[in-house]
PDB file of C-alpha atoms in Angstrom:
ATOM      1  CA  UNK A  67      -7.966   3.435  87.742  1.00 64.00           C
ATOM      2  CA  UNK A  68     -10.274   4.515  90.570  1.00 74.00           C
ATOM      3  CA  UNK A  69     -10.531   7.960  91.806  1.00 83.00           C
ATOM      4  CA  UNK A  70     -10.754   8.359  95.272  1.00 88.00           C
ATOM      5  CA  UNK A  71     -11.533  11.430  97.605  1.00 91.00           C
ATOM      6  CA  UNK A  72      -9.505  12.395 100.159  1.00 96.00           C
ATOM      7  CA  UNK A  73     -10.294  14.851 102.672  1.00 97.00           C
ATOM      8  CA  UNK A  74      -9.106  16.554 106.222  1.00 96.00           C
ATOM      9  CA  UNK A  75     -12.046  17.335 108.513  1.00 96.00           C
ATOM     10  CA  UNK A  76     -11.811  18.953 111.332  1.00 97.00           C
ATOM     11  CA  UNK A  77      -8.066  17.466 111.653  1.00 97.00           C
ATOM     12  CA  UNK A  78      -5.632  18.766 114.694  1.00 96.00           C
ATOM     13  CA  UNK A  79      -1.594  17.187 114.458  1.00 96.00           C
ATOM     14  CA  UNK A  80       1.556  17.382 116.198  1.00 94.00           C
ATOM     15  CA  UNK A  81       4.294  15.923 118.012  1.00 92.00           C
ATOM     16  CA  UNK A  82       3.976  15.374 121.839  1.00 87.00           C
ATOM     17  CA  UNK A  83       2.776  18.055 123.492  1.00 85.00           C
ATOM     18  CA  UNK A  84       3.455  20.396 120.275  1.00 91.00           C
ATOM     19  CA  UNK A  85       0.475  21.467 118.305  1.00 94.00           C
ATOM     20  CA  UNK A  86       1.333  22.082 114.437  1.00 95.00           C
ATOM     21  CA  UNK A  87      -2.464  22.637 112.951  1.00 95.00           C
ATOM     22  CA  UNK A  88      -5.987  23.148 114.620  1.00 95.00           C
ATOM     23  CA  UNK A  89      -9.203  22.415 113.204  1.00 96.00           C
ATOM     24  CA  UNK A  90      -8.216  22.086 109.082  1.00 96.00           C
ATOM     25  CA  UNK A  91     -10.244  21.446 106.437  1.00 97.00           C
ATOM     26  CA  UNK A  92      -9.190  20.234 103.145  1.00 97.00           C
ATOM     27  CA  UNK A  93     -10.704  18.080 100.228  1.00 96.00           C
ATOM     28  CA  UNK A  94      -8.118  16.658  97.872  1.00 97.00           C
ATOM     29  CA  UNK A  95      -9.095  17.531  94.329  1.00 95.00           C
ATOM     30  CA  UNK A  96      -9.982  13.672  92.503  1.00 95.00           C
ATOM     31  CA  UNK A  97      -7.599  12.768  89.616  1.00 95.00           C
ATOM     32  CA  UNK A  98      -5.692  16.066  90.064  1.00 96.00           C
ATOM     33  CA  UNK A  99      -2.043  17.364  90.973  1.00 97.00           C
ATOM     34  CA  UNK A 100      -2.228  19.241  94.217  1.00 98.00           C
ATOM     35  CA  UNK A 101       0.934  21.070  95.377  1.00 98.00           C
ATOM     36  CA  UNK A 102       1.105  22.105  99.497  1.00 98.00           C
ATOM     37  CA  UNK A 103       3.391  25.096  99.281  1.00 98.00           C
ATOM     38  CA  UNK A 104       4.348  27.459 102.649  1.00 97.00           C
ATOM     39  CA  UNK A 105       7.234  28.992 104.707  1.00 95.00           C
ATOM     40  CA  UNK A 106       9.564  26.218 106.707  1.00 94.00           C
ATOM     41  CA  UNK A 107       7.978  25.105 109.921  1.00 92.00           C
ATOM     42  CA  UNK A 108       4.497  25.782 108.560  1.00 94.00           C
ATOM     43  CA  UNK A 109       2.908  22.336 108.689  1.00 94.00           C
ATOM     44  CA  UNK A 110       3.123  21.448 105.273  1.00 95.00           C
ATOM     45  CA  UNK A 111       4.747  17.622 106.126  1.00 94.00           C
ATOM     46  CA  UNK A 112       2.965  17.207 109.091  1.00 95.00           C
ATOM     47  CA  UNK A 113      -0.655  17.791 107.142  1.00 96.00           C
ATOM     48  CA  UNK A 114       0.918  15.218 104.711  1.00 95.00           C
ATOM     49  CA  UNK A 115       2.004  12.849 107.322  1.00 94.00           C
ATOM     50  CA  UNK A 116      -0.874  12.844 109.137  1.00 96.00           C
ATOM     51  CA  UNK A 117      -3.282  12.414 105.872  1.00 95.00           C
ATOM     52  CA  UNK A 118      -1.301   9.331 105.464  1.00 93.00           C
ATOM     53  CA  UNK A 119      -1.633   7.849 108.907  1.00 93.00           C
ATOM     54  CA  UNK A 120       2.096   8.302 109.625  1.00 92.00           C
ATOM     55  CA  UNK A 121       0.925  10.321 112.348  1.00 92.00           C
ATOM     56  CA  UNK A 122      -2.050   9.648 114.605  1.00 93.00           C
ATOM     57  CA  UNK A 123      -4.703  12.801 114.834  1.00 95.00           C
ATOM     58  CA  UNK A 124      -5.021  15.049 118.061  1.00 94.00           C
ATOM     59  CA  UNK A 125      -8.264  15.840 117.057  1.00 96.00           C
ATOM     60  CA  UNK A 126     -10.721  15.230 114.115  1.00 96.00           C
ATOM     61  CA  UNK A 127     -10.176  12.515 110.643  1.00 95.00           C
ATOM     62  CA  UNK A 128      -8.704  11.876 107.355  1.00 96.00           C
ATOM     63  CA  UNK A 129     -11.023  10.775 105.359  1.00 96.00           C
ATOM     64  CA  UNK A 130     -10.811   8.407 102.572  1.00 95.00           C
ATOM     65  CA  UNK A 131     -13.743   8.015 100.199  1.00 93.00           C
ATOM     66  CA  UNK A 132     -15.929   8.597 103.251  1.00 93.00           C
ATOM     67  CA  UNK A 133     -14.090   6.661 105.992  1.00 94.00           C
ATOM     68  CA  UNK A 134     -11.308   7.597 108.053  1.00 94.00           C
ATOM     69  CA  UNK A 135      -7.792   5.696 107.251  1.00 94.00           C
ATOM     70  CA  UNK A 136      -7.479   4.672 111.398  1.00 90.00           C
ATOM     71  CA  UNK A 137     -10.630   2.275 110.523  1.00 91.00           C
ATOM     72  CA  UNK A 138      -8.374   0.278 107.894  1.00 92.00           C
ATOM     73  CA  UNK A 139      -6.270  -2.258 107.514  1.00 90.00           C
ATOM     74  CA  UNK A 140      -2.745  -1.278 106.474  1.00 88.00           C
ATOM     75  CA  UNK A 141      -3.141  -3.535 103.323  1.00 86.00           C
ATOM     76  CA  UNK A 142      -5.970  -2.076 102.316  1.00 87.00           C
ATOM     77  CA  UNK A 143      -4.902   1.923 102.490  1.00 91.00           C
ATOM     78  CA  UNK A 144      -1.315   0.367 101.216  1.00 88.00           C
ATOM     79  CA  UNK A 145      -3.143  -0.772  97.795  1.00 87.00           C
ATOM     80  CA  UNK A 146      -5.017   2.996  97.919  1.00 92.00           C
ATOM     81  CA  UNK A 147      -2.489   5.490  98.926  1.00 93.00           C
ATOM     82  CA  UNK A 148       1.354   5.370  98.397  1.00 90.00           C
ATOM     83  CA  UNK A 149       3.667   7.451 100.371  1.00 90.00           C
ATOM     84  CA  UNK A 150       6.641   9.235  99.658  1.00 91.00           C
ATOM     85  CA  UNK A 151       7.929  10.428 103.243  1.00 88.00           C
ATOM     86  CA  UNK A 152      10.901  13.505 103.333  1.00 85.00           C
ATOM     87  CA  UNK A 153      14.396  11.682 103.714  1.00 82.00           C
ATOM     88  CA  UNK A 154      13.270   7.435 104.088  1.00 87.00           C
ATOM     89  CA  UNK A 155      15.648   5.376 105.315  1.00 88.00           C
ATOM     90  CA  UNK A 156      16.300   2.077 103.302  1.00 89.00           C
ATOM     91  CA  UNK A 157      17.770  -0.901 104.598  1.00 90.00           C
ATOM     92  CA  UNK A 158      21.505  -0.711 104.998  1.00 91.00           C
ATOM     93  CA  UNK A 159      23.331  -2.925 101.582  1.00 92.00           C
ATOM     94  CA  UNK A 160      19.734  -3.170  99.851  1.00 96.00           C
ATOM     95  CA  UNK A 161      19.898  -3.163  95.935  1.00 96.00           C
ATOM     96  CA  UNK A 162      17.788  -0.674  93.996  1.00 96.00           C
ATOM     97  CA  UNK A 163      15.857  -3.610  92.489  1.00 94.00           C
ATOM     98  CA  UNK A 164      14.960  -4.857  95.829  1.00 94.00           C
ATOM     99  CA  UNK A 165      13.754  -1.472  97.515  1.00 95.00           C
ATOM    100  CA  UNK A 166      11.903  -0.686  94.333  1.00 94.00           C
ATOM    101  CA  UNK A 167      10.083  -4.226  94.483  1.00 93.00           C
ATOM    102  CA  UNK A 168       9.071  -3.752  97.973  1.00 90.00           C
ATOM    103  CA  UNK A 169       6.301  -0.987  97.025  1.00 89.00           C
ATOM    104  CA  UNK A 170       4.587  -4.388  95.357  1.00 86.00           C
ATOM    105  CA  UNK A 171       4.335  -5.960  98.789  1.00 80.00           C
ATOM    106  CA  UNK A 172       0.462  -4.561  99.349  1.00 74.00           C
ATOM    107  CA  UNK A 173      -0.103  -6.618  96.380  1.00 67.00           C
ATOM    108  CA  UNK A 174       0.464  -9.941  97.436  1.00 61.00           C
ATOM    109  CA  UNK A 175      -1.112 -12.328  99.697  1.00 57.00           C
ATOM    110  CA  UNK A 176       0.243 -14.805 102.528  1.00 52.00           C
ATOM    111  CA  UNK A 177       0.383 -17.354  99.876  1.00 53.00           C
ATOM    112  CA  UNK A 178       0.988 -15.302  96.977  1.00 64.00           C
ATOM    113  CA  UNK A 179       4.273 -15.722  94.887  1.00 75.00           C
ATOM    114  CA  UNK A 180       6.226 -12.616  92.697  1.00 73.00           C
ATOM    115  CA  UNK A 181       4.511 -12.795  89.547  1.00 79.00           C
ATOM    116  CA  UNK A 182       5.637 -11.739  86.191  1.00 81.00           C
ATOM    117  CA  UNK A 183       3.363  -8.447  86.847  1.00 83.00           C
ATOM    118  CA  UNK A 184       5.400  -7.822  89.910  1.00 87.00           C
ATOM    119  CA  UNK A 185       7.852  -7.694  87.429  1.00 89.00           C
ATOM    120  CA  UNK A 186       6.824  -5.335  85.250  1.00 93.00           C
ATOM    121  CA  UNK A 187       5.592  -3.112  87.171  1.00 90.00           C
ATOM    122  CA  UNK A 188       9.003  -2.992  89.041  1.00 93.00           C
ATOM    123  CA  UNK A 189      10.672  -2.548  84.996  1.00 94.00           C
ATOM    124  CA  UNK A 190       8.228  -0.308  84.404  1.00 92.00           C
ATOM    125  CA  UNK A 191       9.060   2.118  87.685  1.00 92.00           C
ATOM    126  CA  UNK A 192      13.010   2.079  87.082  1.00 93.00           C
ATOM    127  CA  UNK A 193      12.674   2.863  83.630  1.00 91.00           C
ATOM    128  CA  UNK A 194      10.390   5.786  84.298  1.00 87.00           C
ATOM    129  CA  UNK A 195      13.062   7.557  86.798  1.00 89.00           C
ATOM    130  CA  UNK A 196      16.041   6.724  84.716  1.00 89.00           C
ATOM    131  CA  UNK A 197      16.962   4.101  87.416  1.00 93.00           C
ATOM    132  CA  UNK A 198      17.128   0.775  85.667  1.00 93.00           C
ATOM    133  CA  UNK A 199      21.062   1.224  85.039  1.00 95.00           C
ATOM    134  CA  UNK A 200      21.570   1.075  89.072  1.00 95.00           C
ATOM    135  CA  UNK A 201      19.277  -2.253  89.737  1.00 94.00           C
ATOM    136  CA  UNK A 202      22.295  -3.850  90.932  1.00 95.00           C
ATOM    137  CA  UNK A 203      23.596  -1.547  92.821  1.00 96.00           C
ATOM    138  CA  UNK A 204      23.357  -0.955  96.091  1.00 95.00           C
ATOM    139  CA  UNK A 205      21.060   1.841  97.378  1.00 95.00           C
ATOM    140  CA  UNK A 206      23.829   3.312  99.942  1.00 92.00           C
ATOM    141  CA  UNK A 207      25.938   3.621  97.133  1.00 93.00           C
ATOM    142  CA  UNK A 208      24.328   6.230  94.845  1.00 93.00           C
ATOM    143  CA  UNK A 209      24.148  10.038  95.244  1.00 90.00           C
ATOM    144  CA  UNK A 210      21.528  11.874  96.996  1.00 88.00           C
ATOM    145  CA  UNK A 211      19.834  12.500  93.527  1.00 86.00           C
ATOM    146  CA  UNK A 212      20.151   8.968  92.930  1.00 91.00           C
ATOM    147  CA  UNK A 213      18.667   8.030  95.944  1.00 90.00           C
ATOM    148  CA  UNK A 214      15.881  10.291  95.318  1.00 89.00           C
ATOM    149  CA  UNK A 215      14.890   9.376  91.945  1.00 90.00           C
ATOM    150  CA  UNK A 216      15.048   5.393  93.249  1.00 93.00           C
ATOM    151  CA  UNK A 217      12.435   6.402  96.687  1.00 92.00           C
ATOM    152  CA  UNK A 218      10.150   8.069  93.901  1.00 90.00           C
ATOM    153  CA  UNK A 219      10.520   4.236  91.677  1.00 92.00           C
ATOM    154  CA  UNK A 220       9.544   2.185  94.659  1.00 92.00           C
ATOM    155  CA  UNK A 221       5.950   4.681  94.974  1.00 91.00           C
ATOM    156  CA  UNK A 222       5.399   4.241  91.174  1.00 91.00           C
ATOM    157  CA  UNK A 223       5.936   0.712  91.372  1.00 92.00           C
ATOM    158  CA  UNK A 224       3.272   0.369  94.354  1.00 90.00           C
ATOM    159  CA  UNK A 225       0.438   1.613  91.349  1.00 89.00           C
ATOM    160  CA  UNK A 226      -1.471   2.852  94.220  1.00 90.00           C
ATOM    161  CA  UNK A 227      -4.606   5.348  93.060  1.00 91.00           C
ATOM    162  CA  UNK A 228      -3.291   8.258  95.272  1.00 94.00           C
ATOM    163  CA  UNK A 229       0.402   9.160  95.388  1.00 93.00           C
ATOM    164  CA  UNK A 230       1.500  11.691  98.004  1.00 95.00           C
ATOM    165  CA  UNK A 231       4.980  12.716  98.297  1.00 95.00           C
ATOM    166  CA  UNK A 232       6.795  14.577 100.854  1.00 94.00           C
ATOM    167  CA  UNK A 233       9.306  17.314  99.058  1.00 93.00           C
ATOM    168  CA  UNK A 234       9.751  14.526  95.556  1.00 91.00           C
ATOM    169  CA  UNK A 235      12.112  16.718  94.344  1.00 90.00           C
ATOM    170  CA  UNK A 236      15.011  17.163  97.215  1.00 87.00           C
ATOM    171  CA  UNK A 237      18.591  16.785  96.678  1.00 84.00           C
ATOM    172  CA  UNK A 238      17.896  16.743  92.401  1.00 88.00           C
ATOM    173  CA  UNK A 239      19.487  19.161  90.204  1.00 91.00           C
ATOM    174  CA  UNK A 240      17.131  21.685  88.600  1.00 93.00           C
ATOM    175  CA  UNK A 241      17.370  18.942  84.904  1.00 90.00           C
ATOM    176  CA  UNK A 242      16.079  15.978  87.404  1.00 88.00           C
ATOM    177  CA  UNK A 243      13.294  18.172  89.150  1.00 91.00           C
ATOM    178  CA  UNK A 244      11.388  18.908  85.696  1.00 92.00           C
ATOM    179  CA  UNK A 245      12.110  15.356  84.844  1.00 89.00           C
ATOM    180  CA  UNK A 246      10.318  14.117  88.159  1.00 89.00           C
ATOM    181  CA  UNK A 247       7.348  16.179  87.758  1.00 93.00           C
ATOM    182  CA  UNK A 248       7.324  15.568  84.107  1.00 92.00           C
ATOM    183  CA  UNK A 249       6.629  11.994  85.300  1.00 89.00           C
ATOM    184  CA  UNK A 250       4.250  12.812  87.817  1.00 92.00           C
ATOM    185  CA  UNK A 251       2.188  14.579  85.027  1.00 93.00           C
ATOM    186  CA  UNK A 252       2.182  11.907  82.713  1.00 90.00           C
ATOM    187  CA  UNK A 253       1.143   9.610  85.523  1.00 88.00           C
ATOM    188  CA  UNK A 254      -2.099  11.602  86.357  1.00 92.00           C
ATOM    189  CA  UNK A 255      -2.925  12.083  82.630  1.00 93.00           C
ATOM    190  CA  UNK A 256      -2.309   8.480  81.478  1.00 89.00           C
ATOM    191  CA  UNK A 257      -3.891   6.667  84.670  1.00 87.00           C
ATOM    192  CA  UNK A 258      -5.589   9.609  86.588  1.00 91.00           C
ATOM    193  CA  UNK A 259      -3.535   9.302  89.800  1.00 92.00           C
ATOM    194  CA  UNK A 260      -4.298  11.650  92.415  1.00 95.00           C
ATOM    195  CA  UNK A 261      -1.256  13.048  93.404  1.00 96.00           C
ATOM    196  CA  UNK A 262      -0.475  16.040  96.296  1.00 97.00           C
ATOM    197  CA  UNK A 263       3.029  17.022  96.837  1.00 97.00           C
ATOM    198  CA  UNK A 264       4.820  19.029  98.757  1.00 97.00           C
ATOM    199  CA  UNK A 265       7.265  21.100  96.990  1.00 96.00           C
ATOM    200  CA  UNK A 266       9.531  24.640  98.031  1.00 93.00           C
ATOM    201  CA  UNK A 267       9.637  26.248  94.643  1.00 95.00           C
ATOM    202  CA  UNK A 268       6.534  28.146  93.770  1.00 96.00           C
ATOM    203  CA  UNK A 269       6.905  28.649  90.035  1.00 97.00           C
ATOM    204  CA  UNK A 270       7.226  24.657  89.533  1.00 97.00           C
ATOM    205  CA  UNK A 271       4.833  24.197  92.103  1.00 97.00           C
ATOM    206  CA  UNK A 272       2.278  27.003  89.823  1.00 97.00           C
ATOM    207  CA  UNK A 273       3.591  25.562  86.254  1.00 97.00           C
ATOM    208  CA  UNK A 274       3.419  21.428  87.490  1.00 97.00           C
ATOM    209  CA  UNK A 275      -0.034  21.553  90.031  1.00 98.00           C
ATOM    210  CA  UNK A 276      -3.750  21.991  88.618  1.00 97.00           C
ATOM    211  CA  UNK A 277      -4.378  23.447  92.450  1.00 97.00           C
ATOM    212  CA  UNK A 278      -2.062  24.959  95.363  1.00 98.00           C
ATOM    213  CA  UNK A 279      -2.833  24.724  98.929  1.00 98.00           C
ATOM    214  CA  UNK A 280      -1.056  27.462 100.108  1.00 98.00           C
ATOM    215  CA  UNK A 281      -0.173  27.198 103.753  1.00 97.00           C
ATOM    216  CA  UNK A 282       1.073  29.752 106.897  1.00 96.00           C
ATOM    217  CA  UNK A 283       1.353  28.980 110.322  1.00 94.00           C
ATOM    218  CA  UNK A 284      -0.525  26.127 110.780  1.00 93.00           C
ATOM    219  CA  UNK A 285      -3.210  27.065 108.459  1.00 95.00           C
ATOM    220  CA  UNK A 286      -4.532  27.264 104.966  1.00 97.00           C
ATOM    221  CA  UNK A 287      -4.418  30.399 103.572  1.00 97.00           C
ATOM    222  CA  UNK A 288      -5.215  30.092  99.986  1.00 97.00           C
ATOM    223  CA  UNK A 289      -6.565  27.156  97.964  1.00 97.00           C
ATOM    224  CA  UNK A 290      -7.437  26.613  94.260  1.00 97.00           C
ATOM    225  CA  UNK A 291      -6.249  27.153  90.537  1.00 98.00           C
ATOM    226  CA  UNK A 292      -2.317  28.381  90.783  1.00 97.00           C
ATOM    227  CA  UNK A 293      -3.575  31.447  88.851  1.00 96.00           C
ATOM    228  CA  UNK A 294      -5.931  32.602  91.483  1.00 97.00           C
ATOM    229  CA  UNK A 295      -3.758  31.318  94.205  1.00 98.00           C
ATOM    230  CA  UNK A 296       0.373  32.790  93.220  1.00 98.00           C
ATOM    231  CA  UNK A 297      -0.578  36.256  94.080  1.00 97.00           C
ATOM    232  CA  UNK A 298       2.153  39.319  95.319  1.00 97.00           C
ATOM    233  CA  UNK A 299      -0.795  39.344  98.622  1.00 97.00           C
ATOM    234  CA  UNK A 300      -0.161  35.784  99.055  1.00 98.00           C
ATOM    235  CA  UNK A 301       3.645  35.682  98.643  1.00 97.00           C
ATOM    236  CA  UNK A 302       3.991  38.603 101.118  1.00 97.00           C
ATOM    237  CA  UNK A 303       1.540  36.941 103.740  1.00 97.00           C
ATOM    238  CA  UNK A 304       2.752  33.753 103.436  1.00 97.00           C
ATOM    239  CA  UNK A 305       6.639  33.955 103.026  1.00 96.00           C
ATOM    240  CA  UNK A 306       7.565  37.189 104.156  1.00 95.00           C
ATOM    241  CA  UNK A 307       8.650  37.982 100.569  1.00 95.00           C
ATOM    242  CA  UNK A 308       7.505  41.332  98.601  1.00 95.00           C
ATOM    243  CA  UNK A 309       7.615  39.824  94.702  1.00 95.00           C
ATOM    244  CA  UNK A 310       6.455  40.348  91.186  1.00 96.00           C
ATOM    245  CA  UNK A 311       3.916  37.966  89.494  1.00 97.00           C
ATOM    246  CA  UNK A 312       4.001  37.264  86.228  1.00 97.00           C
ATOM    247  CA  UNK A 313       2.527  34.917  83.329  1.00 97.00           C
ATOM    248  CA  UNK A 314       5.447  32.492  82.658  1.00 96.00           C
ATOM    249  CA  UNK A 315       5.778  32.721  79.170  1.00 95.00           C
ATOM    250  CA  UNK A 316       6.319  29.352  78.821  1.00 93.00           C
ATOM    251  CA  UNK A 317       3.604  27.699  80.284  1.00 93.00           C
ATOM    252  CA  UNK A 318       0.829  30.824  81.038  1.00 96.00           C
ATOM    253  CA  UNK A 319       1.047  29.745  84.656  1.00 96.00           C
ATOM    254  CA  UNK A 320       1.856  32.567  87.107  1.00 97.00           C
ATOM    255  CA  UNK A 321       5.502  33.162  87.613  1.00 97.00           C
ATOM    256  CA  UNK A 322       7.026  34.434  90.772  1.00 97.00           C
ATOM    257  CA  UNK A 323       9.696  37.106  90.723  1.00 96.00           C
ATOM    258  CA  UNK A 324      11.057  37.138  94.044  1.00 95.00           C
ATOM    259  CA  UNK A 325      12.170  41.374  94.907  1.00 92.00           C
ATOM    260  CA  UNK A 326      15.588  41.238  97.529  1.00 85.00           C
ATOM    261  CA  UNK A 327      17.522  44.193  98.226  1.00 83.00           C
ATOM    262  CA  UNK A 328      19.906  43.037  95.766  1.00 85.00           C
ATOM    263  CA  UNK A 329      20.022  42.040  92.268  1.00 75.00           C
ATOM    264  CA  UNK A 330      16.982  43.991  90.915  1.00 76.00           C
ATOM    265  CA  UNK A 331      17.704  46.664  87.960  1.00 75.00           C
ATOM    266  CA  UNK A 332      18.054  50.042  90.056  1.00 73.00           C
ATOM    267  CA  UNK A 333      17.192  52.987  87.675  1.00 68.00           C
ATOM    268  CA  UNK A 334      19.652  55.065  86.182  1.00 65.00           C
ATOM    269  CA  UNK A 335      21.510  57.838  88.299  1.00 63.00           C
ATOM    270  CA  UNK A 336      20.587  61.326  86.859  1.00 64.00           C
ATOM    271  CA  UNK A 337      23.627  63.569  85.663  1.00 60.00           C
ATOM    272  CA  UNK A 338      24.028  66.564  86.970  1.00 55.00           C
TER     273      UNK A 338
END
């Protein structure tokens, strides 16, 4: 496995006329698990999108080991960086063995045949989600967990050095959601696969990531170790949200206790 860097210089994206970000910086942590957390509508897809050439630049590069990803072939980033994008769309009456086996198309040539490595790798990626009981079936068939867990099998199965995923854990139950990032861990410890994610829950995003990027309005507020990142300051400046930050007693990681007007132990009336 090689680790590659990945960086955002100077990089400006958004849709038509619509500016989303101006001028970020980021570097990509090597071999790591990076987690983009932030309010809706903060940018946190569009970085992602754009740092996997889904969407052109308005301004500045993404950077891969050096050289920006626009100066590429598509085979050659597809063999480097795999993409999970928020809700894909796959082919209408596709089987679950044949969307998973097209993440091993960057591997093979004009003249290249499926090899038995093709098929393991393909094995290998179904049994990893829990998916190899649905091969057969078709994709438009399954549940929206289902779905999920079969999107994340066709990434694995593309064995790409740098994984990123748009929102992995969508539409799975809170059981599937540790088992997904479960997966992702023992991917980055076993073959050292950079991986960024975007993810909505803080406290998985604090227990699962070795480093948040922490994003509001377009920019990047906070960046580094969850512990120095999941702060009350950064909760209320990024979400809105006055909280409680704890250490989760199950993993030492910073836990978020989220203070509403409701649902909080009130103290005691006094008696007269």
């Amino acid at each position: 496995m090689t680790q590659h860097s990945l960086a955002a210089h100077d990089l400006s994206s958004g849709y038509a006329e619509r500016m989303i970000f101006q001028g970020l910086n980021l570097q990509i942590p090597a071999g790591r698990i990076t987690a983009i957390v932030g309010a809706n509508a903060c940018g946190k897809s569009t970085l992602l999108r754009t740092m996997s050439r889904l969407i052109a630049p308005k301004a500045g590069q993404v950077l891969l080991d050096g050289k920006s990803i626009h100066a590429m072939s598509p085979r050659h980033l597809a063999r480097t960086l795999g993409l999970l994008p928020q809700s894909p769309i796959a082919p209408e009456g596709i089987t679950v063995a044949d969307l998973v086996g097209r993440g091993r198309h960057p591997h093979q040539g004009f003249l290249s045949r499926w090899s038995a490595g093709d098929d393991q790798a393909v094995a290998e990626a179904l049994q990893a989600t829990g998916t190899q009981d649905l091969a057969e079936r078709a994709v438009d068939e399954l549940s929206g967990g289902q779905r999920q867990r079969v999107w994340i099998a066709m990434a694995l199965a593309q064995q790409t050095d740098l994984l990123l995923l748009d929102e992995p854990t969508t539409y799975l139950d809170i059981c599937h959601q540790v088992e997904v990032l479960d997966l992702l861990v023992d991917l980055n410890r076993a073959r050292g696969t950079t991986v960024v994610m975007v993810l909505h829950d803080l406290n998985l995003a604090a227990r699962y990531a070795d480093h948040l990027v922490a994003m509001r309005a377009g920019s990047i507020d906070a960046f580094g170790p969850p512990d120095q990142v999941l702060t009350r300051d950064m909760v209320r400046r990024v979400f809105g949200l006055d909280s409680m930050v704890i250490s989760d007693p199950a993993s030492g990681r910073p836990l978020m206790l989220p203070l509403g007007r409701h649902g909080v132990a009130q103290p005691a009336a006094r008696s007269a």
